[in-house]
C-alpha positions as MATLAB code, in Angstrom:
seq = 'MKVLMKTTASFALILILVLSSLAAGAEVGVSKDKILVGTHMALTGPAAFAGKGLLEGMKVYFQFVNEEQGGIHGRKIELIAEDDGYKPTRAVAAVKKLMDRDEIFAIIEALGGPTTKVAMPIAQKRKIPYLWPSTATLAIVHPVRRYIFGYYTQFDRICVGLTDLAVKKLNAKKIAVFYADQEAGHNVRDAVIERLKKYNMETLGNVGVKMTDVDYSGVVAKLKTSGVDTIIIATHIPTTVAFLKECRRQNYNPTCLQDPQSTDPMMFKLAKDPAVTNGLIGATYMLPVDSDAEPVKKWREHMAKYSKMPPGNYSLMAYCVTEMFCDALKQVGKDLTREALIDKLETWKNYDNGLSGPVSYGPEDHEGSEGFFVVKAKDNKWELMFDKRVNVTEKMDRK';
ca = [
      38.151  154.589    6.100;
      38.345  150.708    6.920;
      41.236  151.460    9.259;
      39.669  154.168   11.155;
      36.676  152.061   11.887;
      38.401  149.074   13.096;
      40.429  151.031   15.356;
      37.503  152.975   16.657;
      35.655  149.175   17.000;
      38.783  148.144   19.142;
      38.613  151.414   21.224;
      34.794  150.947   22.032;
      35.199  147.245   22.929;
      38.498  148.084   25.530;
      36.376  150.920   26.738;
      33.107  148.459   27.328;
      35.655  146.161   29.198;
      37.191  148.797   31.140;
      33.450  149.960   32.180;
      32.186  146.670   32.916;
      34.551  145.968   35.222;
      34.087  149.117   37.279;
      30.592  148.540   37.117;
      31.143  144.870   38.780;
      32.633  147.163   41.530;
      36.262  145.585   41.199;
      38.643  146.509   43.709;
      42.568  146.705   43.986;
      43.538  143.276   45.518;
      40.396  141.618   44.836;
      39.635  139.217   41.991;
      37.279  136.447   41.636;
      39.155  134.168   43.600;
      41.624  135.822   45.802;
      42.349  138.324   48.141;
      45.704  140.237   48.461;
      46.663  141.297   51.701;
      49.863  142.930   52.983;
      51.858  143.463   56.182;
      55.028  144.730   57.083;
      57.368  143.819   60.383;
      60.719  143.273   61.808;
      61.826  139.433   60.471;
      65.275  140.259   60.731;
      67.462  142.515   63.553;
      66.592  142.599   67.539;
      62.715  142.634   67.091;
      62.416  139.654   64.679;
      61.366  137.489   67.640;
      58.329  139.557   67.631;
      57.709  139.744   63.686;
      58.313  136.136   63.670;
      56.063  135.172   65.662;
      53.093  137.458   64.635;
      53.546  136.409   61.024;
      53.521  132.753   62.094;
      49.861  133.269   63.750;
      48.657  135.309   60.721;
      49.830  132.484   58.139;
      48.199  129.900   60.607;
      44.826  131.428   60.247;
      44.621  132.447   56.737;
      45.537  128.551   55.831;
      42.690  127.358   58.247;
      40.333  129.492   56.253;
      41.929  128.654   53.203;
      41.824  124.657   53.451;
      38.871  124.495   55.517;
      36.579  127.107   54.889;
      37.292  127.581   51.213;
      38.443  131.168   51.632;
      36.049  133.910   52.029;
      32.922  134.278   50.052;
      34.979  132.076   47.465;
      38.234  133.811   47.575;
      41.485  132.606   49.038;
      43.714  135.206   51.040;
      47.392  135.458   49.913;
      49.744  136.925   52.448;
      52.547  139.326   51.772;
      54.997  140.161   54.306;
      57.896  142.578   54.082;
      60.642  142.878   56.426;
      61.136  146.502   57.564;
      63.712  145.383   60.145;
      62.075  147.683   62.597;
      63.537  150.833   60.838;
      61.188  153.472   59.714;
      63.074  154.163   56.548;
      62.583  150.442   55.456;
      58.905  150.512   56.884;
      58.121  153.326   54.614;
      59.930  151.590   51.078;
      58.118  148.230   52.382;
      54.399  149.876   52.626;
      54.557  151.380   49.133;
      56.045  148.399   47.526;
      52.858  146.527   48.942;
      50.764  149.413   47.578;
      52.192  150.007   44.222;
      53.886  146.620   43.112;
      51.955  144.249   44.946;
      48.757  145.855   45.252;
      47.322  144.950   48.273;
      43.495  145.077   49.529;
      44.883  146.246   52.798;
      47.685  146.016   55.252;
      46.896  144.499   58.963;
      48.900  143.685   61.978;
      52.145  145.700   61.343;
      54.545  145.709   64.082;
      55.866  148.574   65.768;
      55.376  152.014   67.230;
      58.200  153.821   65.041;
      57.573  151.866   61.734;
      53.778  152.001   62.116;
      54.018  156.090   62.770;
      55.591  156.814   59.277;
      53.349  153.913   57.369;
      50.107  155.208   58.387;
      49.997  158.474   56.711;
      50.708  156.815   53.468;
      48.316  154.317   53.782;
      45.684  157.015   55.406;
      46.689  159.193   52.067;
      46.114  156.158   49.736;
      42.879  155.346   51.333;
      44.008  151.727   51.988;
      43.219  150.175   55.158;
      45.863  149.595   57.865;
      44.499  147.508   60.273;
      45.543  146.434   63.810;
      49.115  147.298   63.831;
      50.727  144.908   66.939;
      51.670  148.267   69.032;
      49.464  150.626   71.356;
      51.015  154.019   70.955;
      48.664  156.781   71.027;
      49.685  157.786   67.636;
      47.659  154.785   65.531;
      44.152  156.204   67.297;
      44.470  159.868   67.924;
      43.392  161.605   66.248;
      41.177  159.391   64.875;
      41.868  158.541   60.794;
      39.156  156.647   58.701;
      41.447  154.082   57.439;
      43.606  153.328   60.309;
      42.021  150.932   63.137;
      43.926  150.049   66.779;
      42.785  146.948   68.531;
      45.425  146.515   71.234;
      44.635  148.036   74.639;
      46.705  151.537   74.628;
      49.449  151.558   76.618;
      48.104  154.549   78.753;
      45.276  152.537   79.860;
      47.432  149.453   80.934;
      49.851  151.501   82.709;
      46.804  153.037   84.662;
      45.683  149.422   85.339;
      48.994  148.419   86.380;
      49.541  151.499   88.406;
      46.529  151.209   90.303;
      47.202  147.653   91.078;
      50.738  148.583   92.289;
      49.638  151.242   94.752;
      46.151  149.690   95.857;
      47.141  145.875   95.875;
      50.699  145.729   96.085;
      51.582  148.417   98.660;
      53.714  150.272   96.347;
      55.990  153.626   98.176;
      58.475  154.234   95.346;
      57.866  153.127   92.149;
      60.214  153.932   88.963;
      59.751  153.321   85.373;
      62.157  151.351   83.404;
      61.517  152.029   79.542;
      62.404  151.990   75.972;
      63.631  154.979   74.997;
      61.019  155.751   71.682;
      57.577  156.629   71.651;
      55.876  153.432   73.059;
      58.281  153.611   76.129;
      57.348  157.193   76.690;
      53.640  156.825   76.335;
      54.340  154.245   79.450;
      56.596  156.670   81.351;
      54.243  159.783   81.052;
      51.133  157.823   81.544;
      52.555  156.267   84.844;
      53.516  159.883   86.129;
      50.246  161.365   85.326;
      48.278  158.548   87.183;
      50.532  158.683   90.203;
      49.544  162.164   90.624;
      45.926  160.784   91.828;
      47.561  159.270   94.931;
      49.821  162.424   95.335;
      52.856  160.290   94.340;
      55.584  161.155   91.856;
      58.179  158.387   90.308;
      61.743  158.113   91.208;
      64.720  157.639   89.071;
      62.677  156.511   85.923;
      65.476  155.136   83.332;
      65.229  155.136   79.583;
      67.252  152.458   77.463;
      68.019  151.531   74.162;
      67.785  148.373   72.542;
      71.291  148.020   71.731;
      72.039  148.628   75.271;
      73.320  145.559   77.296;
      74.904  146.828   80.744;
      72.238  147.367   83.272;
      74.899  147.324   86.403;
      74.856  150.916   86.952;
      70.939  151.171   86.352;
      70.282  148.892   88.895;
      72.564  150.035   91.298;
      70.850  153.474   91.088;
      67.374  152.235   91.727;
      68.735  149.934   94.603;
      70.400  152.901   96.239;
      67.195  154.992   95.672;
      65.220  152.567   97.090;
      62.657  152.146   94.845;
      60.609  149.102   95.971;
      58.298  148.847   92.449;
      59.506  148.792   88.788;
      56.835  149.470   85.948;
      59.172  148.032   83.004;
      58.321  148.643   79.364;
      60.997  146.856   77.083;
      61.344  143.951   74.740;
      62.132  140.636   76.137;
      65.892  140.497   75.731;
      66.174  143.960   77.894;
      63.539  142.709   80.529;
      65.620  139.397   81.141;
      69.240  141.417   81.077;
      67.805  143.722   83.574;
      66.082  140.713   85.838;
      69.224  139.081   85.509;
      71.308  142.094   87.027;
      68.902  142.558   89.774;
      69.128  139.373   90.816;
      72.859  139.495   90.865;
      72.848  142.658   92.868;
      70.463  140.873   95.256;
      68.136  143.671   94.365;
      64.229  142.201   94.400;
      61.821  145.103   93.917;
      57.992  144.401   92.515;
      58.294  144.335   89.122;
      55.189  144.960   86.718;
      55.569  144.400   83.096;
      53.849  145.702   80.096;
      52.773  143.329   77.253;
      55.727  143.500   75.341;
      57.315  140.951   77.165;
      54.964  138.798   78.578;
      55.733  135.796   76.641;
      56.958  132.137   77.112;
      60.128  133.152   75.072;
      61.138  135.080   78.164;
      61.382  132.200   80.307;
      63.918  130.213   77.398;
      65.945  133.281   77.366;
      65.920  133.491   81.250;
      66.542  129.842   81.779;
      66.636  129.767   85.576;
      63.224  130.424   86.639;
      64.473  132.505   89.855;
      65.313  135.328   87.521;
      61.488  135.765   86.388;
      59.799  134.477   89.493;
      57.193  136.771   90.713;
      57.416  139.279   87.446;
      53.509  140.432   86.973;
      52.859  141.194   83.502;
      49.923  142.398   81.519;
      48.762  140.491   78.487;
      46.106  141.092   75.589;
      45.855  137.500   75.679;
      45.141  134.209   77.825;
      48.045  132.484   78.576;
      48.945  130.347   75.763;
      48.614  127.064   77.816;
      45.094  128.104   78.977;
      42.225  125.554   78.817;
      39.682  128.033   77.012;
      38.404  126.564   73.965;
      39.500  129.408   71.569;
      42.990  129.225   72.799;
      43.105  125.188   72.523;
      41.554  125.784   69.394;
      44.405  127.863   68.286;
      46.905  125.564   69.461;
      45.312  122.572   67.696;
      45.951  125.074   64.550;
      49.313  125.849   65.398;
      50.100  122.260   66.147;
      48.426  121.311   62.359;
      49.906  124.497   60.114;
      53.205  125.150   62.030;
      56.416  124.052   63.201;
      56.459  127.302   65.406;
      56.152  126.740   69.254;
      52.931  128.614   70.396;
      53.863  131.628   71.894;
      52.003  134.908   72.772;
      52.786  136.794   69.271;
      51.597  134.269   67.142;
      48.150  134.223   69.531;
      47.790  137.808   69.155;
      47.843  137.845   65.669;
      46.148  134.923   65.159;
      43.311  136.233   66.822;
      43.511  139.665   64.870;
      43.570  137.694   61.756;
      40.472  136.056   62.643;
      38.850  139.635   63.155;
      40.006  140.599   59.642;
      38.188  137.286   58.079;
      35.431  138.210   60.448;
      34.884  141.513   58.924;
      35.460  139.991   55.070;
      32.805  137.608   55.952;
      30.409  140.411   56.947;
      30.652  142.418   54.171;
      29.938  140.020   52.019;
      30.841  138.959   48.008;
      30.723  142.765   47.027;
      34.306  143.622   48.962;
      35.756  147.477   48.515;
      37.620  149.027   50.984;
      35.139  151.529   51.601;
      32.887  148.722   52.678;
      35.133  147.125   54.922;
      35.717  150.694   56.865;
      32.041  151.069   56.957;
      31.427  147.696   58.235;
      34.279  147.945   61.113;
      32.538  151.227   62.284;
      29.081  149.443   62.965;
      30.790  147.086   65.531;
      29.837  146.811   68.797;
      31.096  144.431   71.600;
      32.396  142.161   68.940;
      34.258  139.316   70.421;
      35.603  136.296   69.009;
      36.503  134.578   72.207;
      39.940  136.058   72.034;
      39.624  139.099   71.327;
      37.642  140.220   74.305;
      34.691  143.340   73.240;
      35.403  145.656   71.013;
      33.620  148.225   69.463;
      34.335  150.881   66.808;
      32.814  154.170   65.531;
      33.496  156.793   62.926;
      35.092  158.832   66.131;
      36.321  155.944   67.825;
      38.948  153.473   66.151;
      40.942  152.217   69.480;
      39.503  148.911   69.936;
      40.149  147.086   73.258;
      40.078  148.715   76.645;
      40.864  145.546   78.738;
      44.047  143.190   79.472;
      44.675  140.109   81.314;
      47.039  139.991   84.444;
      49.547  137.138   84.859;
      52.299  136.460   87.005;
      55.292  134.495   86.635;
      56.032  131.119   88.397;
      58.260  128.310   87.804;
      58.724  129.444   83.873;
      54.592  129.813   83.280;
      52.444  132.519   83.307;
      49.653  132.388   85.796;
      46.387  134.552   85.615;
      46.112  136.873   88.787;
      42.375  137.406   87.906;
      40.224  135.465   85.980;
      38.664  138.222   84.022;
      40.175  140.981   82.095;
      41.052  144.399   83.824;
      39.217  146.944   81.863;
      39.966  150.619   82.158;
      36.861  152.270   80.342;
      37.633  155.979   81.730;
      38.322  158.955   79.420;
      41.958  159.139   78.741;
      43.545  162.482   78.974;
      45.369  162.480   75.179;
      46.259  166.434   75.195;
];
């Protein structure tokens, strides 16, 4: 009888502790003094230049918050990053590790259309916030899912803006799309084709390429022979640079407009000769990295203090998104839960941290930004073509 009473008392004590924990609003990934945040991205392989830049921007802002602000409501933020190599199968494994073994609170700023596309359903099913992946494929925000939020202006909006710019301002007559043969590139191609219908125009000689392709001589010769005078490019930096070099080698100088994948100072380092990139027009989510705007200057100061990496577009983008995440945590308050975070984000109306531009969400709208800056390459620098963001607020056809 004494043994039974002792066992019953022990069980009761355990039950009380468990119930007390639940009553206190305990959340996975959140403790009294820490918040665990996860991400997955290419830290090796062809897209590693983007992943490493994004990761550095995240680390810099979290370090700033932890060291100079004491964390968020007394909790320091710990970031766990998994290398998925830009491969969907590895992305699935990475996300499952972050959720099951590391028990993170949320995932932010994952990289890549192919990898986020397979990771998102897992997060949605587990009701884990999957916020602001660094890609702008339509699958992120259409259809709307409660736990998935986009930030980066969708490729279809950007391509509408670039197509309008090409036709209205740059007198384009024959337009082609040079794109990565994957979902993001397909979005660009299809959006340009659809937008040109407004002008009774068609694209000519569109070209889809693999990230592993290295020889573009035939592609360039075909475009040149076809008389294409304007090319909208949707590829990563190494591919864009190789393509531009081949254009110059063949004395072919069409007007080129680049989507945000390659509007980074790294392009100039890879190209070396400014003659390769001079005149390239790009869309970018952020102001140029050497801008005198105060939010950009603050980011450069933090990069100099907390990082050994040179400032670049990718680190600036991730710094911006990480600040958005921390602001949302602050707004939720001390009683942090995943559901409270999602509820808070869905109340945002024209949120702007100085880098993000106006961002609004609602239960039926998780898209994020609707604008972008237009820049032009000149002597190994990106210069603004317009002082303000180009906003494409019209309803997109997402059939």
